[in-house]
Coordinates of C-alpha atoms and ligand atoms in Angstrom, one line a residue:
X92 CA -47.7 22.9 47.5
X93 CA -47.2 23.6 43.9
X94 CA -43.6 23.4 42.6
X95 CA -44.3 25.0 39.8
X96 CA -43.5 29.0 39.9
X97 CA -45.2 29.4 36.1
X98 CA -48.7 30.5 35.0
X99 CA -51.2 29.7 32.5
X100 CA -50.8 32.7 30.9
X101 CA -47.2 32.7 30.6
X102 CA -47.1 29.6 28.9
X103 CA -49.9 30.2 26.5
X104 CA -47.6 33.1 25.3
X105 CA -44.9 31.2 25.2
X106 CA -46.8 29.0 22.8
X107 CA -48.4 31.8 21.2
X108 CA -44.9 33.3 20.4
X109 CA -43.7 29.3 18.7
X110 CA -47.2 29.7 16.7
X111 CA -45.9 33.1 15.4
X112 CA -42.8 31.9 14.5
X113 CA -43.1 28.7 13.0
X114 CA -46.2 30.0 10.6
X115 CA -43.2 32.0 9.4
X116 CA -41.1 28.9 8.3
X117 CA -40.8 27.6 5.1
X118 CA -38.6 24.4 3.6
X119 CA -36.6 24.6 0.2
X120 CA -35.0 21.8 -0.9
X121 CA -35.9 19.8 2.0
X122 CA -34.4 22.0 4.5
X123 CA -36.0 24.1 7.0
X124 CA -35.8 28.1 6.4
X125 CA -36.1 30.9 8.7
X126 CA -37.0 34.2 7.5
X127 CA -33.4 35.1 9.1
X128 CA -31.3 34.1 11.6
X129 CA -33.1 36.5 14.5
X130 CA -36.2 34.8 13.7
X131 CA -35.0 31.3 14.2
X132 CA -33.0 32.3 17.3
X133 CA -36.7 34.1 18.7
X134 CA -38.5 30.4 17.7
X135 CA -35.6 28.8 20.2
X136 CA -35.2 30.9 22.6
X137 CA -39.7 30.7 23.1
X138 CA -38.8 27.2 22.7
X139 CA -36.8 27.3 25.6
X140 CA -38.7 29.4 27.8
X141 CA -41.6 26.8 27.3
X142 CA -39.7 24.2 28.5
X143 CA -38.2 26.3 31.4
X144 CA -42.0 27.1 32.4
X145 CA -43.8 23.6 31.9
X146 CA -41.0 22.0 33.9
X147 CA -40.8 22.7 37.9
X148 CA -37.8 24.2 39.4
X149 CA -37.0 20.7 40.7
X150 CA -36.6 19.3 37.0
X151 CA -35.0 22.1 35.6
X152 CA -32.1 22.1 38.3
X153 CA -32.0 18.5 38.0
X154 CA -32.0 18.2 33.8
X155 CA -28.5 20.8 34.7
X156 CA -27.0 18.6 36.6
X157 CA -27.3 15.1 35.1
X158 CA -25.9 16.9 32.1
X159 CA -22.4 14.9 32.9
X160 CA -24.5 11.7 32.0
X161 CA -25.5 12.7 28.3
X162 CA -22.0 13.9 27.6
X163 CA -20.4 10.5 28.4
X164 CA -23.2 8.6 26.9
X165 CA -21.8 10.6 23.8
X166 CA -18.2 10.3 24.4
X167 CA -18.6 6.7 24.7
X168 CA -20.3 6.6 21.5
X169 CA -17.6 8.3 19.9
X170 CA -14.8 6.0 21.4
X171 CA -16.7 2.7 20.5
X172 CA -17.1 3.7 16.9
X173 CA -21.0 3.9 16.8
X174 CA -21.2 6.3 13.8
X175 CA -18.9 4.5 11.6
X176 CA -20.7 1.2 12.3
X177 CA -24.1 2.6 11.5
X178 CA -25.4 1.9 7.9
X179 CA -24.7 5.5 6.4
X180 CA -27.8 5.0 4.1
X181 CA -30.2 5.4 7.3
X182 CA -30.8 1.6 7.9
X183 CA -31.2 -0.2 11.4
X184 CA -28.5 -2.1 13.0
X185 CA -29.1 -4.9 15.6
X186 CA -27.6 -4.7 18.7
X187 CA -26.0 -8.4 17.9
X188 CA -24.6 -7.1 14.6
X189 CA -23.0 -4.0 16.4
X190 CA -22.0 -5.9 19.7
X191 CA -19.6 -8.2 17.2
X192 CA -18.6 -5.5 14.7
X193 CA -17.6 -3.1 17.9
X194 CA -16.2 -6.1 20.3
X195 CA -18.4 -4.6 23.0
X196 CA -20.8 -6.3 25.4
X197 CA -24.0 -6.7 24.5
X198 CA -25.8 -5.0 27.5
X199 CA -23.0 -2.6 28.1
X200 CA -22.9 -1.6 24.9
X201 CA -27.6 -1.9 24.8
X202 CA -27.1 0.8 28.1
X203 CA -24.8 3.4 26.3
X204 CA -26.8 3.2 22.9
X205 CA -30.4 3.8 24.8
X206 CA -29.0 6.6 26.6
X207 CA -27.6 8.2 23.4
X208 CA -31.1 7.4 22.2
X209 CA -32.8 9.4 25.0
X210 CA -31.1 12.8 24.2
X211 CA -32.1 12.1 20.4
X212 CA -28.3 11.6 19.5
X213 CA -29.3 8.0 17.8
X214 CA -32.6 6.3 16.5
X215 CA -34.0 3.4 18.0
X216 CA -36.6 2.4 15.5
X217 CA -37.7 -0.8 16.9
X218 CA -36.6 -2.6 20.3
X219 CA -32.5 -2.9 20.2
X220 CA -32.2 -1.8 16.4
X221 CA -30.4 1.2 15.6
X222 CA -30.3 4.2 13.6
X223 CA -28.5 7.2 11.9
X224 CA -30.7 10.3 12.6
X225 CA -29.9 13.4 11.6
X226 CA -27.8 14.8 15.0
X227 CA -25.9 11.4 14.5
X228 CA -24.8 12.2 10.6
X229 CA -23.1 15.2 12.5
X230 CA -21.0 12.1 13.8
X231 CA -19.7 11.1 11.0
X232 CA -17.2 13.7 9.9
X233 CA -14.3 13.1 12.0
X234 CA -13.1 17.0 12.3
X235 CA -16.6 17.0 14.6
X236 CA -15.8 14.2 16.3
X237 CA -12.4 15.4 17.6
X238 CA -14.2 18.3 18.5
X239 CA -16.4 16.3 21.0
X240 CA -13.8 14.5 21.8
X241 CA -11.6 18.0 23.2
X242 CA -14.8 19.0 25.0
X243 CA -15.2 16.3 26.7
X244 CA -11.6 15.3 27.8
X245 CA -9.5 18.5 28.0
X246 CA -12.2 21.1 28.3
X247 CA -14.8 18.8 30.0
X248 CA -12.1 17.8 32.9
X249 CA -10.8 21.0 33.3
X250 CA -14.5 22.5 33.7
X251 CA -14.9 19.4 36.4
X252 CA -12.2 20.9 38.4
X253 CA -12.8 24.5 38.0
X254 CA -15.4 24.9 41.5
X255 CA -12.5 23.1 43.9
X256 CA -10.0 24.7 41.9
X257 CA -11.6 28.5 42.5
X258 CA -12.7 27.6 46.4
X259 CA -8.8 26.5 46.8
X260 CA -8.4 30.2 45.5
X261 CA -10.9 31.4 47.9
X262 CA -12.7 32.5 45.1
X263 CA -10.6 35.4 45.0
X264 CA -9.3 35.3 41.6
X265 CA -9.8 33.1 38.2
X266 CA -6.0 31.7 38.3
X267 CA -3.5 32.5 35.3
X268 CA -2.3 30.9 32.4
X269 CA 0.3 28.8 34.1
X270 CA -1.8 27.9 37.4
X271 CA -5.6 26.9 36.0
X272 CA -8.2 24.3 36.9
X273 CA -7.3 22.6 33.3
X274 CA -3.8 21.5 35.2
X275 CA -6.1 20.1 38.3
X276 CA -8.3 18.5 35.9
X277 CA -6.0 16.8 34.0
X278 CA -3.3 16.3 36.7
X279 CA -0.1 18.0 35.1
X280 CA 1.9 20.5 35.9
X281 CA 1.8 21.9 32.4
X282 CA -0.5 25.2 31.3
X283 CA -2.7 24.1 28.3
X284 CA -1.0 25.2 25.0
X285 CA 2.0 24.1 26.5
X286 CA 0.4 20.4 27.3
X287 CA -0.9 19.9 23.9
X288 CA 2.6 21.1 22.5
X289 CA 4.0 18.0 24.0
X290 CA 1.1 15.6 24.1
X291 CA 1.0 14.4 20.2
X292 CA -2.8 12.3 20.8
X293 CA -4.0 16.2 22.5
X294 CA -2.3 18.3 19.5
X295 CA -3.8 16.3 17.1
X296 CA -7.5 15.9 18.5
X297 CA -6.9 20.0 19.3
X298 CA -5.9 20.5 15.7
X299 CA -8.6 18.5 13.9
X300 CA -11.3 20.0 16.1
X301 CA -10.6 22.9 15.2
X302 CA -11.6 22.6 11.6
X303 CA -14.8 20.6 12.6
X304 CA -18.2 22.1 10.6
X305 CA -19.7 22.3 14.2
X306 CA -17.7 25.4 15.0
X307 CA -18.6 26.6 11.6
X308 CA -22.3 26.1 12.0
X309 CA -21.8 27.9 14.9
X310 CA -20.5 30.8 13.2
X311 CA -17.2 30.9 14.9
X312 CA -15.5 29.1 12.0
X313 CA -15.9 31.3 9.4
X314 CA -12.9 33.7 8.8
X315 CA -14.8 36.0 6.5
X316 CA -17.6 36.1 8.1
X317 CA -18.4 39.7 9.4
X318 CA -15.2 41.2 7.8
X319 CA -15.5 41.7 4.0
X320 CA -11.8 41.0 3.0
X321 CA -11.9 41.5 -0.7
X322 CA -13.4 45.0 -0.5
X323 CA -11.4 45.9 2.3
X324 CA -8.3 44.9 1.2
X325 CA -8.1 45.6 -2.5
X326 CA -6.9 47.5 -4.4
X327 CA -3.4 46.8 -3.2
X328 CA -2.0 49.1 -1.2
X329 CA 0.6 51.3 -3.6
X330 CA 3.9 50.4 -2.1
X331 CA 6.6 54.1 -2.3
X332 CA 9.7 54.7 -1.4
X333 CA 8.7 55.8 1.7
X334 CA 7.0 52.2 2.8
X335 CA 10.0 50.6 1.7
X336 CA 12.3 52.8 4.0
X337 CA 9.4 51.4 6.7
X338 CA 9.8 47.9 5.8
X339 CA 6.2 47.3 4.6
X340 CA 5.7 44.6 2.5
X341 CA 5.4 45.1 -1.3
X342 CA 2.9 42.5 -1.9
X343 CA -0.5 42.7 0.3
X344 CA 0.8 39.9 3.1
X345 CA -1.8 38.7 4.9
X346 CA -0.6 36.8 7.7
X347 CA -2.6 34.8 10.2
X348 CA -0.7 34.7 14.0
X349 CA -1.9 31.3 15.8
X350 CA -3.4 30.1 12.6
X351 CA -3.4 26.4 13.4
X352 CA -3.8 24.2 10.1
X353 CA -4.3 27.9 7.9
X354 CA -8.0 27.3 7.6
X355 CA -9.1 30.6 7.4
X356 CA -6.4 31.5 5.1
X357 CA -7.7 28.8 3.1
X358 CA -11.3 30.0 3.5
X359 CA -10.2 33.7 2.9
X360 CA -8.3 32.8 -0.7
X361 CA -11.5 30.4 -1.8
X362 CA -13.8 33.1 -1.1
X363 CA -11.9 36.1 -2.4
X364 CA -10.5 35.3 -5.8
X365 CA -9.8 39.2 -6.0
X366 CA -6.3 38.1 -3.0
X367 CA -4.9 35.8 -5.7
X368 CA -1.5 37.6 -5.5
X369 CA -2.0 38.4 -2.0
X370 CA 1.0 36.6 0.0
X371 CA -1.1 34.5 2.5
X372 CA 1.6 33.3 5.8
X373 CA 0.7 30.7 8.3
X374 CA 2.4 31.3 11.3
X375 CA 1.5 29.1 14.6
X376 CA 4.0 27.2 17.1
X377 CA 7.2 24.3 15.3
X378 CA 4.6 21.5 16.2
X379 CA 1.4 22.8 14.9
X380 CA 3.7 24.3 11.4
X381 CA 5.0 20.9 11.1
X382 CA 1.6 19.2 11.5
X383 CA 0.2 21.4 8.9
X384 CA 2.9 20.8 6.6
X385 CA 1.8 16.8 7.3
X386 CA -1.3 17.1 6.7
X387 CA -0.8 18.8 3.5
X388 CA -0.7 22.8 2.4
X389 CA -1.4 24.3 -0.9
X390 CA 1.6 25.7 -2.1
X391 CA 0.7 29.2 -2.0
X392 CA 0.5 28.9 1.8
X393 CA 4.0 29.6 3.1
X394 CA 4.6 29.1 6.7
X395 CA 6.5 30.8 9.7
X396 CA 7.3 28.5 13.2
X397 CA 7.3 30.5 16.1
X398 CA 5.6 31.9 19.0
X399 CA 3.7 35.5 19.1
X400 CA 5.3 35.7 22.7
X401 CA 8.6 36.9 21.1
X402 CA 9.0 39.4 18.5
X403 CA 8.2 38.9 14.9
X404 CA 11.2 37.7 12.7
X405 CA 12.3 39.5 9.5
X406 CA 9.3 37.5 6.9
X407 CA 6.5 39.0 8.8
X408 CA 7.8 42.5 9.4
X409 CA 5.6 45.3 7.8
X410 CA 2.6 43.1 6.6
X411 CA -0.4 45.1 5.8
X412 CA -3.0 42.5 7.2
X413 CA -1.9 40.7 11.1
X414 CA -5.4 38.5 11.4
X415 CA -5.6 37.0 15.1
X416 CA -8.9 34.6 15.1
X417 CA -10.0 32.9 18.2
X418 CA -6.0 33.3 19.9
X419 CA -6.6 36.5 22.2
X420 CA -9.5 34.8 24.2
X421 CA -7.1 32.2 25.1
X422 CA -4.9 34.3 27.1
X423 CA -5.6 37.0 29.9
X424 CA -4.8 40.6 29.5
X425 CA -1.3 40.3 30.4
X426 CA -0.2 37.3 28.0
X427 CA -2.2 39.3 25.6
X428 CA -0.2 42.6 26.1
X429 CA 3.3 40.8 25.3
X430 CA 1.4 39.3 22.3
X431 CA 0.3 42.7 20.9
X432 CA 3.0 45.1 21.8
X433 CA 4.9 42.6 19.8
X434 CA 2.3 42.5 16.7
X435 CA 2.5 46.5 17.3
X436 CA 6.4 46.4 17.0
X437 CA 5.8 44.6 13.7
X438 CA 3.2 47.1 12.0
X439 CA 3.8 49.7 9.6
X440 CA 2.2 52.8 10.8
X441 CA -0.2 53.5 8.2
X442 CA -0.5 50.6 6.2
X443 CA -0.8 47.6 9.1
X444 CA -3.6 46.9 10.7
X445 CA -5.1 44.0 13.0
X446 CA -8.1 41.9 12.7
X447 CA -9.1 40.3 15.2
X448 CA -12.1 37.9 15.1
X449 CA -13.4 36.4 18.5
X450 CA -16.5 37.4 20.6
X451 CA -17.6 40.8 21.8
X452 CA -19.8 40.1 24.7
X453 CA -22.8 41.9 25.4
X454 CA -22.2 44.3 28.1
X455 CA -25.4 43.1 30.3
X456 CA -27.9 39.9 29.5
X457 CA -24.8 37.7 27.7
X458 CA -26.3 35.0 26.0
X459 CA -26.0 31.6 28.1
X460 CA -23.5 30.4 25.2
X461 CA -21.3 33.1 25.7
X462 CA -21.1 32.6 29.6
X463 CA -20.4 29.1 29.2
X464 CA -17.3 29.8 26.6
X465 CA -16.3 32.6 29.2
X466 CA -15.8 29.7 31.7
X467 CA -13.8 27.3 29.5
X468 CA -11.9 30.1 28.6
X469 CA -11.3 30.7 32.6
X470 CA -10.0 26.4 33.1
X471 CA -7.2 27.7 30.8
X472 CA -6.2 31.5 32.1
X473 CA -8.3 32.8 29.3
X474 CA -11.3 35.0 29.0
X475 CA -13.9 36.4 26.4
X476 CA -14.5 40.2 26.5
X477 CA -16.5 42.6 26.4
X478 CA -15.9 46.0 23.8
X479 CA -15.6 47.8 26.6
X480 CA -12.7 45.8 28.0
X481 CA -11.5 44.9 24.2
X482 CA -11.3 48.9 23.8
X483 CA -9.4 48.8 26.9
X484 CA -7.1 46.0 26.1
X485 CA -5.8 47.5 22.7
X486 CA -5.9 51.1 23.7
X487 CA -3.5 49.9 26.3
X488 CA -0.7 48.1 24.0
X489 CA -1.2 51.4 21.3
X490 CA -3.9 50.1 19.6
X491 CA -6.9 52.1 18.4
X492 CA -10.3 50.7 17.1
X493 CA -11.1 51.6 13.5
X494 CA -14.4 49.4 13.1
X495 CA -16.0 46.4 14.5
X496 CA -17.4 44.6 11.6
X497 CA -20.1 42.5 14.3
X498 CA -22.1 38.7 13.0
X499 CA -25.3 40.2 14.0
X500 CA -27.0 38.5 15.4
X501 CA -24.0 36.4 17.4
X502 CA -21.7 37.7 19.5
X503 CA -18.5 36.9 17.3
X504 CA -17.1 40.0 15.5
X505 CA -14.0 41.3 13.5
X506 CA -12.6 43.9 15.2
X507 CA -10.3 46.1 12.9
X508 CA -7.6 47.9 15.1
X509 CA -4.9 50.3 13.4
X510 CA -1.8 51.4 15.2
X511 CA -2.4 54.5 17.4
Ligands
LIG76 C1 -8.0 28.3 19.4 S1 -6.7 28.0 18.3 C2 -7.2 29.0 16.9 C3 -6.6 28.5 15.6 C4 -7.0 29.3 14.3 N1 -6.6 30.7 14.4 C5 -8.5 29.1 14.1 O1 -9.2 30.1 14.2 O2 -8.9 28.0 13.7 C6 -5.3 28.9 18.9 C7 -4.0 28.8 18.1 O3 -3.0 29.5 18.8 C8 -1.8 28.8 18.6 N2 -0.8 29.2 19.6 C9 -0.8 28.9 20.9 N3 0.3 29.4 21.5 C10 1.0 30.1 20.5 C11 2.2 30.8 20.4 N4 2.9 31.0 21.5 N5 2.6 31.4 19.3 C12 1.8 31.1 18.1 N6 0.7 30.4 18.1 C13 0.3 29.9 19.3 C14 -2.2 27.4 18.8 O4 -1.3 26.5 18.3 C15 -3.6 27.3 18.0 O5 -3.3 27.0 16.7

């Protein structure tokens, strides 16, 4: 009996599609160019579908399930110091050379190495000499290996746990914020945000991560991606008599709840010379602030400690711009209701509004990357949503939606809400 449930046909157009596409591809200044970003997501998707069809159902369950394998061949790159050690001009290593500059074993180290070398994350150009390549270069930028690093042992354990955590539920609900599979996974009694508040090795890996070009390339990084801040935003708003009697702020105030180190603050100022005089406020928990002081802030970034789960003190009152990126899908509906009635209680009727930037899932067919985020965002009490239940959401804590400035073709988006 055949195992395999494909045809000739559908593989020939499958390869007839990849023919299409790549006789469409160009390269300028040595790097590869699509004719847009839908055409090189159409070249990998057919890419994928070939490989889903050539292989039988037996290797594709199979090449799922050993992904646990790949991921710590990776991690235990990254925690040996593989990147660093590899000459950065593209030269091979020996195993002997890297077995004494790493202090590992020699065939420990020859059996971690050759199965980074399997999933293409290293170079093996002849028998036990290694190799930058150019997945491994992502390696060597230590915001992106921090990154890795949170996926594999906060997200990656709490992911582990989620199936026994969801049958102990009886698969009747997802668990909340302060009962989730990331406190089975990584045995504490403590909800996420609250475990990384008090865990300084978690905060920091969390913290660095977060500014790693990885989530960037992936289009999640960029504040001003979708939302077009200088054209929105100036000319100032005109602040009267009757704003001030409201409390709104007479300088734009842009202020960015849950902003972690202020990189989109950062990325919003650089790319929008037009918000010079804009007041730009960084406002994220006292450990994260004081971090972020640490590690160094321009001086035009001023910063406010304190949670969005309690009302907004007196400095960020009556700001025209609240900007919430990649916070809300953190927390369910409920956490996220305290969190917006109180950004709501802060707003100035006409002149506030909220920007949010985070995903709007497709309501049917959701791309596999955005299913896969929704269920990391579950291990926490979190969820990504849908416009429907986004619309929802904010119409519920007196919200409306002005615009939805989408990333076509991703699924992140800026949604612009305004007080009812
Ligand atoms: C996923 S990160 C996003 C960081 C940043 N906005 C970005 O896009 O890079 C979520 C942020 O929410 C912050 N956060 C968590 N709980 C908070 C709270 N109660 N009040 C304010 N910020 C909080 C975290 O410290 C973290 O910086």
């Amino acid at each position: 009996m055949s195992l395999k449930s494909s045809t000739p046909e559908a593989i020939q157009s499958l390869v007839h599609r990849i023919t299409q596409a790549a006789n469409n591809l160009a390269t300028v200044n040595g790097s590869l160019q699509f004719e847009s970003e839908s055409a090189r997501r159409e070249l990998v998707a057919a890419a994928e579908q070939l490989l889903l069809a050539v292989r039988s159902p037996e290797e594709n369950i199979f090449s799922i399930a050993q992904q646990p394998a790949q991921n710590a061949a990776l991690r235990c790159a990254i925690a040996l110091g593989v990147p660093d050690a590899l000459p950065a001009n593209g030269d091979s290593c020996s195993l002997d050379d890297l077995s004494r500059t790493l202090k590992a074993e020699k065939t420990l180290l020859s059996r971690i190495l050759r199965a980074c070398v399997a999933t293409s994350t290293l170079s093996e150009p002849s028998e036990l000499c290694y190799a930058h390549n150019a997945v491994s270069r992502t390696l060597l930028s230590s915001a992106n290996r921090a990154l890795l690093t949170l996926m594999y042992d906060y997200n990656g354990r709490a992911i582990i746990a989620l199936p026994e955590f969801l049958q102990a539920r009886k698969w009747q609900d997802a668990g909340s914020y302060r009962d989730c599979s990331f406190m089975l996974g990584s045995h504490t009694a403590l909800p996420m945000w609250e475990y990384r508040d008090k865990d300084e090795r978690c905060r920091e890996t969390f913290d660095l991560g977060m500014e790693s070009e990885i989530v960037a390339a992936l289009s999640v990084g960029k504040a001003i991606g979708s939302f077009p801040f200088g054209r929105e935003l100036v000319p100032i708003p005109s602040v009267t008599d009757n704003n001030k009697q409201h409390g709104l702020q007479e300088e734009l105030t842009i202020v960015d709840l849950g902003g972690g180190h202020g990189q989109a603050l950062q990325d919003i100022r650089a790319d929008h010379p037009e918000l010079l005089a804009a007041r730009f406020v960084l406002m994220d928990v006292e450990a994260v602030i004081l971090d972020a002081i640490t590690a160094g802030l321009p001086a035009w970034m001023e910063t406010v400690a304190g949670s969005f789960f309690e009302p907004l003190p007196a400095p960020i009152r009556g700001a025209q711009v609240y900007y919430l990126r990649r916070c809300l899908h953190n927390w369910d509906d409920a956490a996220c209701g305290i969190l917006l009635r109180n950004v709501a209680a802060a707003m100035d009727a006409v002149q506030s509004r909220l920007l949010i930037t985070d995903m709007v899932i497709d309501n049917t067919n959701a791309v596999k990357e955005m299913a896969w985020e929704d269920l990391n965002m579950m291990t926490i009490g979190g969820i990504e949503r849908t416009e429907r239940h986004w619309r929802c959401l904010l119409g519920d804590c007196g919200f409306r939606i002005h615009k939805i400035w989408r990333q076509t073709p991703t699924e992140h988006a800026t949604i612009d809400a305004r007080l009812k």
